PDB file of C-alpha atoms and ligand atoms in Angstrom:
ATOM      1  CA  UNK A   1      65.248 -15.767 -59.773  1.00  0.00           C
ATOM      2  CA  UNK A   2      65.176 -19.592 -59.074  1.00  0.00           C
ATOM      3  CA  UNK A   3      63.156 -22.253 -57.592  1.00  0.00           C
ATOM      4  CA  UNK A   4      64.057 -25.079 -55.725  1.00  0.00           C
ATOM      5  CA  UNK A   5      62.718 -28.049 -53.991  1.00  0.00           C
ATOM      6  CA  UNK A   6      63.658 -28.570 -50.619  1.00  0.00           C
ATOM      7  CA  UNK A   7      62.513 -31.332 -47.780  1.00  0.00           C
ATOM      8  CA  UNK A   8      62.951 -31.416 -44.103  1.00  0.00           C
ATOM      9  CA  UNK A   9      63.261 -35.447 -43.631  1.00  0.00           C
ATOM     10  CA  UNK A  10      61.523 -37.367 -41.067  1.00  0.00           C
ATOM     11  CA  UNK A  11      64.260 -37.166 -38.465  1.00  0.00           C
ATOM     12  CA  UNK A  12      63.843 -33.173 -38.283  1.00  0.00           C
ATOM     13  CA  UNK A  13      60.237 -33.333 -37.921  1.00  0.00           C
ATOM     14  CA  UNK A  14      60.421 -36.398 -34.888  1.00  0.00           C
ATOM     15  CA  UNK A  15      63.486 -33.505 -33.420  1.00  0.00           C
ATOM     16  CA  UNK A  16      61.171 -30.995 -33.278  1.00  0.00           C
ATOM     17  CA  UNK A  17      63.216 -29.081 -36.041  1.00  0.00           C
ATOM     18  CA  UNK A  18      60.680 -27.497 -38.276  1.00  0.00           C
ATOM     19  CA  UNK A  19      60.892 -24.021 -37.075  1.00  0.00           C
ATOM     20  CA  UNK A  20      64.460 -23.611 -36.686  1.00  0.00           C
ATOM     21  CA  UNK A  21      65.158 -25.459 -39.998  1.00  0.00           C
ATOM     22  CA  UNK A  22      61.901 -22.897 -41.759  1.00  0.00           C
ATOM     23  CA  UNK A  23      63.491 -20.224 -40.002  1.00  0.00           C
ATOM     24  CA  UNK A  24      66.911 -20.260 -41.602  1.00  0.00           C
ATOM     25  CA  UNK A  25      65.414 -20.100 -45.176  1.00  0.00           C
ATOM     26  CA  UNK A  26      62.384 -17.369 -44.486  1.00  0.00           C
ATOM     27  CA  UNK A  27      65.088 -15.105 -42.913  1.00  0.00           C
ATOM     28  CA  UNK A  28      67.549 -15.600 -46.068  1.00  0.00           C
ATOM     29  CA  UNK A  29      65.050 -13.901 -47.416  1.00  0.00           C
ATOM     30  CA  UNK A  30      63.517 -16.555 -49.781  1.00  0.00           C
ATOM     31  CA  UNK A  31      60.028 -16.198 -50.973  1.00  0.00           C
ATOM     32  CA  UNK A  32      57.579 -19.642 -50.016  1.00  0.00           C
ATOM     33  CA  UNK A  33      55.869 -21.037 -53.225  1.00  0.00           C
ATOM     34  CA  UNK A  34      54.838 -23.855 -51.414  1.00  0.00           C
ATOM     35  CA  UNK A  35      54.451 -25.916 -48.161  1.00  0.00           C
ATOM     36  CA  UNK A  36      52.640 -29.235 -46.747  1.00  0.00           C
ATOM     37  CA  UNK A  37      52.878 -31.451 -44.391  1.00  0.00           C
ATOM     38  CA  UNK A  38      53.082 -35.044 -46.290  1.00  0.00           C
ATOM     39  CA  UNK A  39      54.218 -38.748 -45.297  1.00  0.00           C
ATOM     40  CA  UNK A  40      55.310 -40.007 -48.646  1.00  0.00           C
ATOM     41  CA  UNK A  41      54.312 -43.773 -50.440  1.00  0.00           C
ATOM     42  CA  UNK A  42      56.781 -45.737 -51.382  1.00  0.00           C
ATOM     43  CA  UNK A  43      56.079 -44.959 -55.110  1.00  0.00           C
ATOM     44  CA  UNK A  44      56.726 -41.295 -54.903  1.00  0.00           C
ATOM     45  CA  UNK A  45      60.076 -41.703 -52.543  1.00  0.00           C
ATOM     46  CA  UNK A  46      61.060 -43.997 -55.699  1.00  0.00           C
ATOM     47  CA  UNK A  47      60.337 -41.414 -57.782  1.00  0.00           C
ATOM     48  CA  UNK A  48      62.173 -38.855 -55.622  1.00  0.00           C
ATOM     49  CA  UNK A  49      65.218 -40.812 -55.419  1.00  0.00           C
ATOM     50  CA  UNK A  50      65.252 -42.340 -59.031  1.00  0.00           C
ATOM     51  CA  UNK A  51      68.916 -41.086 -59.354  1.00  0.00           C
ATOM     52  CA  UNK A  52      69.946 -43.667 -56.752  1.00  0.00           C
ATOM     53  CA  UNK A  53      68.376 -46.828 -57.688  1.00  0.00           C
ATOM     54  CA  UNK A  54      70.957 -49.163 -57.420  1.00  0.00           C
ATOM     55  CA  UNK A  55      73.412 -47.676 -54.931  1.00  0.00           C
ATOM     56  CA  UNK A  56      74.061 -49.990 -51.730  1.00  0.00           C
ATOM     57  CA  UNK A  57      72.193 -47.462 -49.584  1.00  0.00           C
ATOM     58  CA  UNK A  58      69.146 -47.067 -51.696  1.00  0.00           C
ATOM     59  CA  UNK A  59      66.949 -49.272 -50.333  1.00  0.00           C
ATOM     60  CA  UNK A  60      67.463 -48.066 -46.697  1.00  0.00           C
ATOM     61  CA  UNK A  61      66.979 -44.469 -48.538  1.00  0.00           C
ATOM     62  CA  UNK A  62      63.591 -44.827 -49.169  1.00  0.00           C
ATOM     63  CA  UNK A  63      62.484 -46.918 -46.104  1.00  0.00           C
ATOM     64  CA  UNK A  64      63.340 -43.779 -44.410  1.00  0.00           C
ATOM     65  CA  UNK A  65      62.023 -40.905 -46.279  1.00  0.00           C
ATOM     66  CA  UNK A  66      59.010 -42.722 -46.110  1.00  0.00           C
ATOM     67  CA  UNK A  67      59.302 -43.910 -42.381  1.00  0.00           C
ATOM     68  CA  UNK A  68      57.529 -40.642 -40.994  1.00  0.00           C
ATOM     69  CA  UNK A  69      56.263 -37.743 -42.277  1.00  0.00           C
ATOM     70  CA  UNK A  70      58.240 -34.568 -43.749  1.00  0.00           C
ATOM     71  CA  UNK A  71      57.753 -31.136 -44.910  1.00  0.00           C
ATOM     72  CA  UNK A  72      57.972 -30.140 -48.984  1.00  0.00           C
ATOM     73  CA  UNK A  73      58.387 -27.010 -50.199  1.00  0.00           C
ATOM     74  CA  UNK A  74      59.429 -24.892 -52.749  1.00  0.00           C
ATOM     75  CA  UNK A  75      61.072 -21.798 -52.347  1.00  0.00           C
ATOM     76  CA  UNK A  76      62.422 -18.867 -54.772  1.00  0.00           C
ATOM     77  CA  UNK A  77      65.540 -16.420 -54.568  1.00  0.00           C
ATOM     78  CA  UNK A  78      68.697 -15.220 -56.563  1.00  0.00           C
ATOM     79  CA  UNK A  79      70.827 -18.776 -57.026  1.00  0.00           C
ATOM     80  CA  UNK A  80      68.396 -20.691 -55.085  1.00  0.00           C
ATOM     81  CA  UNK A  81      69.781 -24.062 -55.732  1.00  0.00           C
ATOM     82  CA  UNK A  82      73.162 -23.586 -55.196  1.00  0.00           C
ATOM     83  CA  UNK A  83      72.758 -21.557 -51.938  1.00  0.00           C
ATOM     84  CA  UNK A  84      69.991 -23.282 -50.304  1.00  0.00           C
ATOM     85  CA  UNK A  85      72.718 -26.158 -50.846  1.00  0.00           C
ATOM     86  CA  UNK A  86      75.590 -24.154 -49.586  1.00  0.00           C
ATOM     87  CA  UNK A  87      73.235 -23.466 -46.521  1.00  0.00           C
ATOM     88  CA  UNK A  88      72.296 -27.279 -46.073  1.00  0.00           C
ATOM     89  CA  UNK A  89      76.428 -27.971 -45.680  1.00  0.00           C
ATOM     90  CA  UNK A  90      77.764 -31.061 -47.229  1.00  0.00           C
ATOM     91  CA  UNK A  91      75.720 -34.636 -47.538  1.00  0.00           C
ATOM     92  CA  UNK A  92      77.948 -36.059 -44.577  1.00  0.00           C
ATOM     93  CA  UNK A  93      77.230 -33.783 -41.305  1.00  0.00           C
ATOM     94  CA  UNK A  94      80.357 -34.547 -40.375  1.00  0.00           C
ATOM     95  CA  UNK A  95      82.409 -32.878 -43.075  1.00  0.00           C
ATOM     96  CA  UNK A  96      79.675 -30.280 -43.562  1.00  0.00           C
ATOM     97  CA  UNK A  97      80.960 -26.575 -42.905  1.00  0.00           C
ATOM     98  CA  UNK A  98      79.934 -25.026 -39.081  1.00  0.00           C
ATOM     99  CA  UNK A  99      77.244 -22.760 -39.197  1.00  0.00           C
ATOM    100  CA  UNK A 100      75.620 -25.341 -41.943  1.00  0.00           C
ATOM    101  CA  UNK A 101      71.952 -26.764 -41.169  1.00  0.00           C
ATOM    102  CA  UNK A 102      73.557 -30.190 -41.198  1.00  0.00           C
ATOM    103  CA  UNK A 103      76.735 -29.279 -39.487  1.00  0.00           C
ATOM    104  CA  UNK A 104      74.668 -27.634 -36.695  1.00  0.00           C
ATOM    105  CA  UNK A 105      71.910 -30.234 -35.998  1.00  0.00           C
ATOM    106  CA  UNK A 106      73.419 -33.984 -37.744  1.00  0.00           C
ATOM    107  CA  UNK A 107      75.923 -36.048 -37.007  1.00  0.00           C
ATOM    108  CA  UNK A 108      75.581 -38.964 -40.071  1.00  0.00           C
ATOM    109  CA  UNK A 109      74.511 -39.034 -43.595  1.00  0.00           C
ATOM    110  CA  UNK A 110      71.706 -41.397 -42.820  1.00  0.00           C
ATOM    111  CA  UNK A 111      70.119 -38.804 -40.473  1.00  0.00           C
ATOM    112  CA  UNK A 112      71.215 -35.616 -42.097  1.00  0.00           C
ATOM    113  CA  UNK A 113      67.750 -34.115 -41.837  1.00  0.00           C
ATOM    114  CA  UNK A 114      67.395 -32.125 -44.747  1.00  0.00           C
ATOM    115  CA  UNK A 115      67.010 -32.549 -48.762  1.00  0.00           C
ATOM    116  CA  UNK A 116      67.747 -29.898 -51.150  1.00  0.00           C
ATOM    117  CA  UNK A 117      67.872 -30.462 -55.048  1.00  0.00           C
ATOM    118  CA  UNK A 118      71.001 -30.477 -56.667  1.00  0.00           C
ATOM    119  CA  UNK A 119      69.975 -28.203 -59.800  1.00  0.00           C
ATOM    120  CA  UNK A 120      67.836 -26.199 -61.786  1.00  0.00           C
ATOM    121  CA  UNK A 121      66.645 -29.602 -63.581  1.00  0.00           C
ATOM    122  CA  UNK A 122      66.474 -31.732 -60.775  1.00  0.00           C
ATOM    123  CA  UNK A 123      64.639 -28.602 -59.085  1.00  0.00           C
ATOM    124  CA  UNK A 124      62.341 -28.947 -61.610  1.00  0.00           C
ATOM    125  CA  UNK A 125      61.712 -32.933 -61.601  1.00  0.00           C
ATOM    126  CA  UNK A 126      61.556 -32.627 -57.787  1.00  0.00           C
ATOM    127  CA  UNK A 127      58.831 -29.732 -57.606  1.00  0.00           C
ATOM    128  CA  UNK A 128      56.746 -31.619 -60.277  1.00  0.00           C
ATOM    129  CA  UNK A 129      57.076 -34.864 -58.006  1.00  0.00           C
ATOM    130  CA  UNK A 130      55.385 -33.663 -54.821  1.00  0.00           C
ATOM    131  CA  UNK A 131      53.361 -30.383 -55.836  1.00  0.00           C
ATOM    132  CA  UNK A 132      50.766 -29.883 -58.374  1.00  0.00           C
ATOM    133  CA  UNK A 133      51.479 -26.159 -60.415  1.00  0.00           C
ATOM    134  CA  UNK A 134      47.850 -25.318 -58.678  1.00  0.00           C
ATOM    135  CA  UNK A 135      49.393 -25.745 -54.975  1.00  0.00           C
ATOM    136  CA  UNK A 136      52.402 -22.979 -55.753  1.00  0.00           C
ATOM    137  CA  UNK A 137      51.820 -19.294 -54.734  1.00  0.00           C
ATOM    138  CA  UNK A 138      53.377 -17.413 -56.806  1.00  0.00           C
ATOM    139  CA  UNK A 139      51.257 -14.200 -57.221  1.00  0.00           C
ATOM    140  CA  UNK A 140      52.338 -12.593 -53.943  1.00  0.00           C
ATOM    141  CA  UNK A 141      55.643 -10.329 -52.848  1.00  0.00           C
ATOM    142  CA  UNK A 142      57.161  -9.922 -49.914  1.00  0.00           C
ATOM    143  CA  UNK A 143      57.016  -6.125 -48.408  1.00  0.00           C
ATOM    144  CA  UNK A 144      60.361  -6.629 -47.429  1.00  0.00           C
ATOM    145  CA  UNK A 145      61.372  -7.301 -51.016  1.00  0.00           C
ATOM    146  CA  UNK A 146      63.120  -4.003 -51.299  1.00  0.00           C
ATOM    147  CA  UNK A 147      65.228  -4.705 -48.523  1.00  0.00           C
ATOM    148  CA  UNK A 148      66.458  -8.074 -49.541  1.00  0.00           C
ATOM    149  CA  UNK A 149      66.325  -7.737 -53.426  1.00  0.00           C
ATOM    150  CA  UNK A 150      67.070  -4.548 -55.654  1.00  0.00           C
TER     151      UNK A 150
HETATM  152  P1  IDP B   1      72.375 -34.939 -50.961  1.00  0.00           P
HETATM  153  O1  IDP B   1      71.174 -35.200 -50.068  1.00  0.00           O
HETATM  154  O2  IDP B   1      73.415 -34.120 -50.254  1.00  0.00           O
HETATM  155  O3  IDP B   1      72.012 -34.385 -52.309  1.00  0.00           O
HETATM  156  P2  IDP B   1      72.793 -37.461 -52.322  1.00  0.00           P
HETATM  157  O4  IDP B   1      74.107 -37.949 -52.819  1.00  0.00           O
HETATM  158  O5  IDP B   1      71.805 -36.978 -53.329  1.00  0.00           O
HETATM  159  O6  IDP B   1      73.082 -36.344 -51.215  1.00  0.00           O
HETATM  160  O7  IDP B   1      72.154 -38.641 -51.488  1.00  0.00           O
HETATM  161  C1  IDP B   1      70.801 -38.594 -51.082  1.00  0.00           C
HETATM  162  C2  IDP B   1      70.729 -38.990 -49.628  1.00  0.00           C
HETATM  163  O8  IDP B   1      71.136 -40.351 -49.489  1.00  0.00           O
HETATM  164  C3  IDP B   1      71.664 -38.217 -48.701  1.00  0.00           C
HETATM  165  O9  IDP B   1      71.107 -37.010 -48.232  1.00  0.00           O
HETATM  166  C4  IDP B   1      71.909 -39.198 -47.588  1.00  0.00           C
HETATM  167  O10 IDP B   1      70.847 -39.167 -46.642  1.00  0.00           O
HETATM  168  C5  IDP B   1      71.875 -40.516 -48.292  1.00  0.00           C
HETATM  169  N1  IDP B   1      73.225 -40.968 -48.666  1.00  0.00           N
HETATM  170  C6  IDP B   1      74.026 -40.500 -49.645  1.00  0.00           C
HETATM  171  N2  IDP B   1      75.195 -41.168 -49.719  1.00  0.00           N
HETATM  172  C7  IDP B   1      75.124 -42.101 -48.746  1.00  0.00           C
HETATM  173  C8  IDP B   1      76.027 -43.126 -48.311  1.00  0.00           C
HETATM  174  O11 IDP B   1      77.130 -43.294 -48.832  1.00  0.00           O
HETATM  175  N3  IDP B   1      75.620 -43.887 -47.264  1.00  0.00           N
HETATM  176  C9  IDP B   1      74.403 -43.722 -46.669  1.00  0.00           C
HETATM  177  N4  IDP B   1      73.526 -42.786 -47.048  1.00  0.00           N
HETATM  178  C10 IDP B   1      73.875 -41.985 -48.070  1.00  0.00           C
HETATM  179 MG1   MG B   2      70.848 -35.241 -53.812  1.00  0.00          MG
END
């Protein structure tokens, strides 16, 4: 089993898309470590987005993600990364595959309305960034474990 980091960006939350976006991972089936409600400072967005300093869109990057509040959380499942990716679609909404989070509700990069990490190690970095190890639940199971998991 795998963690990952994901973040529902502040254009989801003004769009009322918490629920639906939530939705789609609780009924994969993936077990909630942890969740909150944040508006990020400009220091931790940095932090977040290290891996882009430099690129022409970073600075627009970060005025956004910290523009409005978001949602963090970490969740856990069989290839967690990689499919909570696959789920997300691609970074442009507009190549992303139908059925896709950001195929379904995004039309441009800017405003694609979701963050997922991009690997284990970056799952990692990113969960260490915006949760202390004391504000993950991971003592607790599912009852419908059995029925998603063997
Ligand atoms: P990802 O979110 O799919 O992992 P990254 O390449 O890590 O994509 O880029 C981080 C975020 O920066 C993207 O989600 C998107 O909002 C924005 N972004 C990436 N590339 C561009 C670009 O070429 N123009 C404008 N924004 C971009
Ligand atoms: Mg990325």
């Amino acid at each position: 089993m795998e963690r990952t980091f994901v973040a529902i960006k502040p254009d989801a939350v003004q769009r009322g898309l918490i629920g639906e976006i939530l939705q789609r991972f609780e009924k994969k089936g993936f077990k909630i470590l942890g969740l909150k409600f944040v508006l990020l400072d400009r220091e931790t967005a940095e932090k977040h987005y290290a891996e882009h300093v430099g690129k022409p869109f970073y600075e627009k990057l970060v005025k956004f993600i910290t523009s409005g509040p978001i949602v963090v959380m970490v969740i856990k499942g069989k290839n967690a990364v990689e499919v909570s990716r696959r789920m997300m679609g691609a970074t442009d909404p507009s190549k992303a595959d139908n059925g896709t989070i950001r195929a379904d509700y995004a039309q441009i990069m800017e405003r694609n309305i979701i963050h997922g990490s991009d690997s284990a190690e970056s799952a990692e970095r990113e969960i260490n960034i915006h949760f202390k190890e004391s504000e993950l639940v991971e003592d607790w199971h599912r009852n419908i474990r059995g029925w998603i998991l063997e």
